[in-house]
CSV table of C-alpha atoms and ligand atoms in Angstrom, one decimal:
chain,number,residue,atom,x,y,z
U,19,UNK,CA,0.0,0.0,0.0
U,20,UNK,CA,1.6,3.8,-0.5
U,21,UNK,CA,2.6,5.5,2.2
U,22,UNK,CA,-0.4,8.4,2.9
U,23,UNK,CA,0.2,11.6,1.1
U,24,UNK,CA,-0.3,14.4,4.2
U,25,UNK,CA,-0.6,18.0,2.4
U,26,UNK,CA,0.5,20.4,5.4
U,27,UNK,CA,-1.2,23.6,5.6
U,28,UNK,CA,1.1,26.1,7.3
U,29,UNK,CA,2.5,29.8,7.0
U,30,UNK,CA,4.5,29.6,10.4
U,31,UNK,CA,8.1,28.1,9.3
U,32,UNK,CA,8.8,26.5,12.7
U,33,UNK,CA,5.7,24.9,13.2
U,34,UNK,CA,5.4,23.3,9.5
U,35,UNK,CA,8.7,21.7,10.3
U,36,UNK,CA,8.1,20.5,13.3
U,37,UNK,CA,5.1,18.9,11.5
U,38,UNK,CA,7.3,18.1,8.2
U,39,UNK,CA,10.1,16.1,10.4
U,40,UNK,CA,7.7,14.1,12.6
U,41,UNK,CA,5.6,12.7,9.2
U,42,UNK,CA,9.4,12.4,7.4
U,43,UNK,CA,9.9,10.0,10.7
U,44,UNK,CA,7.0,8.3,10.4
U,45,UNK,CA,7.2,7.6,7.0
U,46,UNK,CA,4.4,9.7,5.8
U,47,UNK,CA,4.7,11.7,2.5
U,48,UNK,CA,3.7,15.2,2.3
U,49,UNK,CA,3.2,18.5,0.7
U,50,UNK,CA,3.7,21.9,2.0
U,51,UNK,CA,1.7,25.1,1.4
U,52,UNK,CA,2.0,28.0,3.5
U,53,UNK,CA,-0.7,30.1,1.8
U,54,UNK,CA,-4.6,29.7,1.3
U,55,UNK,CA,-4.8,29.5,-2.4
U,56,UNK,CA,-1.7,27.1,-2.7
U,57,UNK,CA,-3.7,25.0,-0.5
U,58,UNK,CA,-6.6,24.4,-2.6
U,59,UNK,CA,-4.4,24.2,-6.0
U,60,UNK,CA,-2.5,21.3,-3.9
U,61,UNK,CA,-5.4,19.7,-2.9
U,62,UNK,CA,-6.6,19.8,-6.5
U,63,UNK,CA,-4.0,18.4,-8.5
U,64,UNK,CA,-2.2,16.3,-5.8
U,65,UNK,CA,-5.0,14.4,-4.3
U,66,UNK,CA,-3.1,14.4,-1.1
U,67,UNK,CA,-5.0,11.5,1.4
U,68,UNK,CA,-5.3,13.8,4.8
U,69,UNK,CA,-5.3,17.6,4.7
U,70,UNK,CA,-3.6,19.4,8.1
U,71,UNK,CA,-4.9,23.3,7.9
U,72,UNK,CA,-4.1,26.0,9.9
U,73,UNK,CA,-7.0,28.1,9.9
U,74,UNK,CA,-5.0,31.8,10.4
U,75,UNK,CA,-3.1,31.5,6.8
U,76,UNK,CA,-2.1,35.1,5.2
U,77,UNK,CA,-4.2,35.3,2.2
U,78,UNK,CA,-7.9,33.0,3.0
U,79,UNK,CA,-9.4,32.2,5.9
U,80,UNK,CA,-8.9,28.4,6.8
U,81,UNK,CA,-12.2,28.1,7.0
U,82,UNK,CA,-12.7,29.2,3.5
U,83,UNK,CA,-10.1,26.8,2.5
U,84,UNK,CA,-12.3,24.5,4.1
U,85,UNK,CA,-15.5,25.3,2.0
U,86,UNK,CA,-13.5,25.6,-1.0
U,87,UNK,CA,-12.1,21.9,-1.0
U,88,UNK,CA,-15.6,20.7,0.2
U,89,UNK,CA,-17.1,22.4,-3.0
U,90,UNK,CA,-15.6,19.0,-4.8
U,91,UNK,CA,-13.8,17.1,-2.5
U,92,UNK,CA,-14.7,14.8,0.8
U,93,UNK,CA,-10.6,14.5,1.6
U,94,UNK,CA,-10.4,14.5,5.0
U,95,UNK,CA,-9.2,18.1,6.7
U,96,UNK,CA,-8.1,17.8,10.5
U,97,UNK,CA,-7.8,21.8,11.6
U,98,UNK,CA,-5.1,23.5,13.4
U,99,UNK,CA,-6.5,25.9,15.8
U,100,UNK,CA,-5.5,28.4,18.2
U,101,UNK,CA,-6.6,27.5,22.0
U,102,UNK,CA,-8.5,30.2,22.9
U,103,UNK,CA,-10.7,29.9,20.0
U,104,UNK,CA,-13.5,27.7,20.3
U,105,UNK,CA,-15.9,29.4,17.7
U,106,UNK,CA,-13.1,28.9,14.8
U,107,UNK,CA,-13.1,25.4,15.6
U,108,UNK,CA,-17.0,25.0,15.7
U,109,UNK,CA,-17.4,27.0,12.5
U,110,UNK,CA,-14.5,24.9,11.0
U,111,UNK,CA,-15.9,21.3,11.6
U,112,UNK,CA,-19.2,22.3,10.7
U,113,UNK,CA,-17.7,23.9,7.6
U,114,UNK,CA,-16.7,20.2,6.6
U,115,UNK,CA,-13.5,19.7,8.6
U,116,UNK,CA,-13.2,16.2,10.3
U,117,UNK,CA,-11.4,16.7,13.3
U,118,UNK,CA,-9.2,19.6,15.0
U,119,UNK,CA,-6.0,19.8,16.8
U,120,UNK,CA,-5.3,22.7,19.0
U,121,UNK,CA,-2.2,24.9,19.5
U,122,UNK,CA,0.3,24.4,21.1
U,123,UNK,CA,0.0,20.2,20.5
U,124,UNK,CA,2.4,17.5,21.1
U,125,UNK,CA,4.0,15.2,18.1
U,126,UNK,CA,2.3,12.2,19.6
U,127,UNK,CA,-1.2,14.0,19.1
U,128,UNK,CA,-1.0,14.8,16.1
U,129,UNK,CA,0.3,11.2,14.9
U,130,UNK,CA,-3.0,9.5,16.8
U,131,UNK,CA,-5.4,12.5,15.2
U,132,UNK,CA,-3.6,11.0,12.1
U,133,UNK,CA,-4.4,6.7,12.5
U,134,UNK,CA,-7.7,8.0,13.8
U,135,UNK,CA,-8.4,9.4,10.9
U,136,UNK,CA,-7.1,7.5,8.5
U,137,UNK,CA,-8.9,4.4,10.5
U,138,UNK,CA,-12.1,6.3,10.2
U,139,UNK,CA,-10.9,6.2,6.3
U,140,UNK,CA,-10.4,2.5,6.3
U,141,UNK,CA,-13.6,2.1,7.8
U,142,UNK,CA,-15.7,4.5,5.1
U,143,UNK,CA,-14.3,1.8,2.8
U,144,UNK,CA,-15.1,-1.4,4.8
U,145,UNK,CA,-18.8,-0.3,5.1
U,146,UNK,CA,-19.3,0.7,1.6
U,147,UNK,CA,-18.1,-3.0,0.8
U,148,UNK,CA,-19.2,-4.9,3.8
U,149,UNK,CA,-23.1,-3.7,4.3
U,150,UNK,CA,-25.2,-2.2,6.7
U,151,UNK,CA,-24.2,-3.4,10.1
U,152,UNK,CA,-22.1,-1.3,11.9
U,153,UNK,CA,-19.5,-3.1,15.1
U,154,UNK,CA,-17.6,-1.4,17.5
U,155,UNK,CA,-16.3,-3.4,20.8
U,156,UNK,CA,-19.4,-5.4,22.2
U,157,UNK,CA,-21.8,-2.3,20.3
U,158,UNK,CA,-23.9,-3.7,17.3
U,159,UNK,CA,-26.1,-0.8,14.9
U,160,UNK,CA,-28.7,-3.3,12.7
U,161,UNK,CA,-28.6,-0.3,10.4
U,162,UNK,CA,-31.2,-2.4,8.0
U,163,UNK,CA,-33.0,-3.9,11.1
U,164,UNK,CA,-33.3,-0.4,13.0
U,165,UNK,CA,-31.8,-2.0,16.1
U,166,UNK,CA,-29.1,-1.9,18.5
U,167,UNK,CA,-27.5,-4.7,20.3
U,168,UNK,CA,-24.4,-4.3,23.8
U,169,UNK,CA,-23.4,-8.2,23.2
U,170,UNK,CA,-26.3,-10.4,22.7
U,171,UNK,CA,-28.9,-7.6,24.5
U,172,UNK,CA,-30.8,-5.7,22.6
U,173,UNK,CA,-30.5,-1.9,23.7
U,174,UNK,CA,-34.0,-0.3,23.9
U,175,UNK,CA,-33.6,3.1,23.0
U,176,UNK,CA,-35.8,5.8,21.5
U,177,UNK,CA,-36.2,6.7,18.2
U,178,UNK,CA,-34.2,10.1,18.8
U,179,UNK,CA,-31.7,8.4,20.9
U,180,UNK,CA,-31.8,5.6,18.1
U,181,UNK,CA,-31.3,8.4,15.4
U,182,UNK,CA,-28.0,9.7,17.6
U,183,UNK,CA,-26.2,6.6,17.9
U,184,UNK,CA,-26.5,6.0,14.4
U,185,UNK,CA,-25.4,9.2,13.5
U,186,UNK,CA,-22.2,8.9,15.8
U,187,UNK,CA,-21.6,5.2,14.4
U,188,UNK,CA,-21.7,6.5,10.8
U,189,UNK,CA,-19.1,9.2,11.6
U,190,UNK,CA,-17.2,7.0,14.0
U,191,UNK,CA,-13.5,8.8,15.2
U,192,UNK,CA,-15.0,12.0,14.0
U,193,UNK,CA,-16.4,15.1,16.4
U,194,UNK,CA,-19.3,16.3,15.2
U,195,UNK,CA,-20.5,19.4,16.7
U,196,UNK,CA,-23.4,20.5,18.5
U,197,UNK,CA,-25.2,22.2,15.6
U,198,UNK,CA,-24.4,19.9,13.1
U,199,UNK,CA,-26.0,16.8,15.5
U,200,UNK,CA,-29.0,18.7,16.0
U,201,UNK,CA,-29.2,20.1,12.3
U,202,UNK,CA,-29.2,16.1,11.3
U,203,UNK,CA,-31.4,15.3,14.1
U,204,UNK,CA,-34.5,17.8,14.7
U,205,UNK,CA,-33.2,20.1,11.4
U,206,UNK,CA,-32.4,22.8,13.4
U,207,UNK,CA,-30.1,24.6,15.5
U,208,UNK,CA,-31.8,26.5,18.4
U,209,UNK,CA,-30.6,26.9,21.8
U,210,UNK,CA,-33.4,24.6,22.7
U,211,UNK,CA,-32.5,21.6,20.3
U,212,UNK,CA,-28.8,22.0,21.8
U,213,UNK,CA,-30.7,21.5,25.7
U,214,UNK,CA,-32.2,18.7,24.5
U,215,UNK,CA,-29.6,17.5,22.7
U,216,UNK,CA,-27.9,17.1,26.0
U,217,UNK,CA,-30.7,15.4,27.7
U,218,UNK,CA,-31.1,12.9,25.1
U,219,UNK,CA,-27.3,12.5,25.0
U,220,UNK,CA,-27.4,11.5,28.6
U,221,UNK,CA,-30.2,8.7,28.7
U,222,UNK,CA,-28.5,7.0,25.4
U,223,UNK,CA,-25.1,7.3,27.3
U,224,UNK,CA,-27.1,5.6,30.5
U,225,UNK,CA,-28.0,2.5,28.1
U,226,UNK,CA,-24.6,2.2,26.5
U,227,UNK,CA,-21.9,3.0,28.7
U,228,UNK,CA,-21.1,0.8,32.1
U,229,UNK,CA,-20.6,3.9,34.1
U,230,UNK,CA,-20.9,7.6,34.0
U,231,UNK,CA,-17.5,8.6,34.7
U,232,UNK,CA,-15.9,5.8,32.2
U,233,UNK,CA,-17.5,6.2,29.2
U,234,UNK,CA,-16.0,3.7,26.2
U,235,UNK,CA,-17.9,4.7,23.4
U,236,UNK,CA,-19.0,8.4,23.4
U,237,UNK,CA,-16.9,11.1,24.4
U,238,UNK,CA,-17.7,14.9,24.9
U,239,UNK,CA,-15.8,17.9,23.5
U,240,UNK,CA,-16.9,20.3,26.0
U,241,UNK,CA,-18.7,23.5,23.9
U,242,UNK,CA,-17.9,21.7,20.6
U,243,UNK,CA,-19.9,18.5,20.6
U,244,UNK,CA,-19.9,14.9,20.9
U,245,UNK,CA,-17.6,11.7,19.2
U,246,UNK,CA,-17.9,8.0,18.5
U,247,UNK,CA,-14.4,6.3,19.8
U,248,UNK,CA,-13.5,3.3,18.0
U,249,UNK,CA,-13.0,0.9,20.4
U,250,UNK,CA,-10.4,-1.8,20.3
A,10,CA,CA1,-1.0,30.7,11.0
């Protein structure tokens, strides 16, 4: 198999070669751009397997960057965002990015954001040519069925708390955030749908986790959203 192309999305030197010399290591290929437009030219006529962006680049917006690949492409884009910036992140994943890394981050998180995502890749594939049930630890989704199964007991959930878990299985290793779950779910984004959202997220967390302050399968980004974890 070829070694993943990683197209590197960076206008600060240091930090694209600190980024550059960990995927040299790990025997990733890459690209570099440091500017928006570069970005999207790259991404165009390199096909490049994982996207990393920066969202503060000198000439577009990342996010723009983001919506611009999207227009034709469903590559997978994990963002690179400043700490203290919440709403850039929440804008960016529900832009179309898959995941997010924030600033300052360590070499080692930025490799597992990489297997996690190219896992969630690997997957994509598997269920397009292995059908509609979904598996993950002792967690079965009967997508066809409309069921649920932890081991051989069938989970009795409601339909909304049905509709979530599928949703999270579908995008399994990727955050989705608030808005977008509620957008999928009710087809709006009020503050309201978010409160419920919360509510329902607890009860179908009470049915599928073994405890409240371990939970396996769904984990919370707190004020971004929620995400499936594959689990080994
Ligand atoms: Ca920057």
């Amino acid at each position: 198999m070829n070694k993943p192309l990683i197209l590197v999305v960076e206008d600060d030197a240091p930090i694209r070669n600190l980024i550059v010399t960990t995927l040299k290591i790990h025997q990733y290929r890459y690209l570099t751009a440091a500017r928006g437009e570069d970005a999207i030219m790259q991404a165009a006529s390199h096909n490049p397997d994982i996207v990393l962006l920066d969202l503060g680049l000198p000439d577009l917006d990342g996010v723009e960057v983001i919506r611009r690949i999207r227009s034709w492409s469903n590559l997978p884009i994990i963002v690179i965002s400043a700490r203290s910036n919440d709403t850039d992140k929440i804008e960016a994943l529900d832009n179309g990015a898959d995941d997010y890394l924030t600033k300052p981050f360590s070499v080692e998180e930025l490799l597992a954001r990489l297997r996690v995502t190219q896992r969630r890749l690997a997957l994509l594939q598997d269920r397009e040519n292995s059908g509609p049930i979904f598996h993950n630890g002792s967690l079965t989704v009967d997508y066809r069925g409309g069921c649920a199964y932890l081991g051989e007991e069938p989970l009795k959930l409601t339909p909304i708390e049905y509709k979530l878990l599928c949703l999270l299985a579908r995008n399994v290793g990727k955050v989705l955030t608030h808005s977008y779950i509620t957008k999928e779910i009710w087809g709006s984004s009020w503050d309201n749908d978010i409160a419920s959202l919360r509510v329902f997220m607890a009860t179908l967390r009470k049915k599928l986790e073994k405890g409240p302050d371990a939970p396996q399968y769904i984990q919370t980004h707190i004020g971004v959203g929620y995400r499936m974890i594959r689990v080994e």
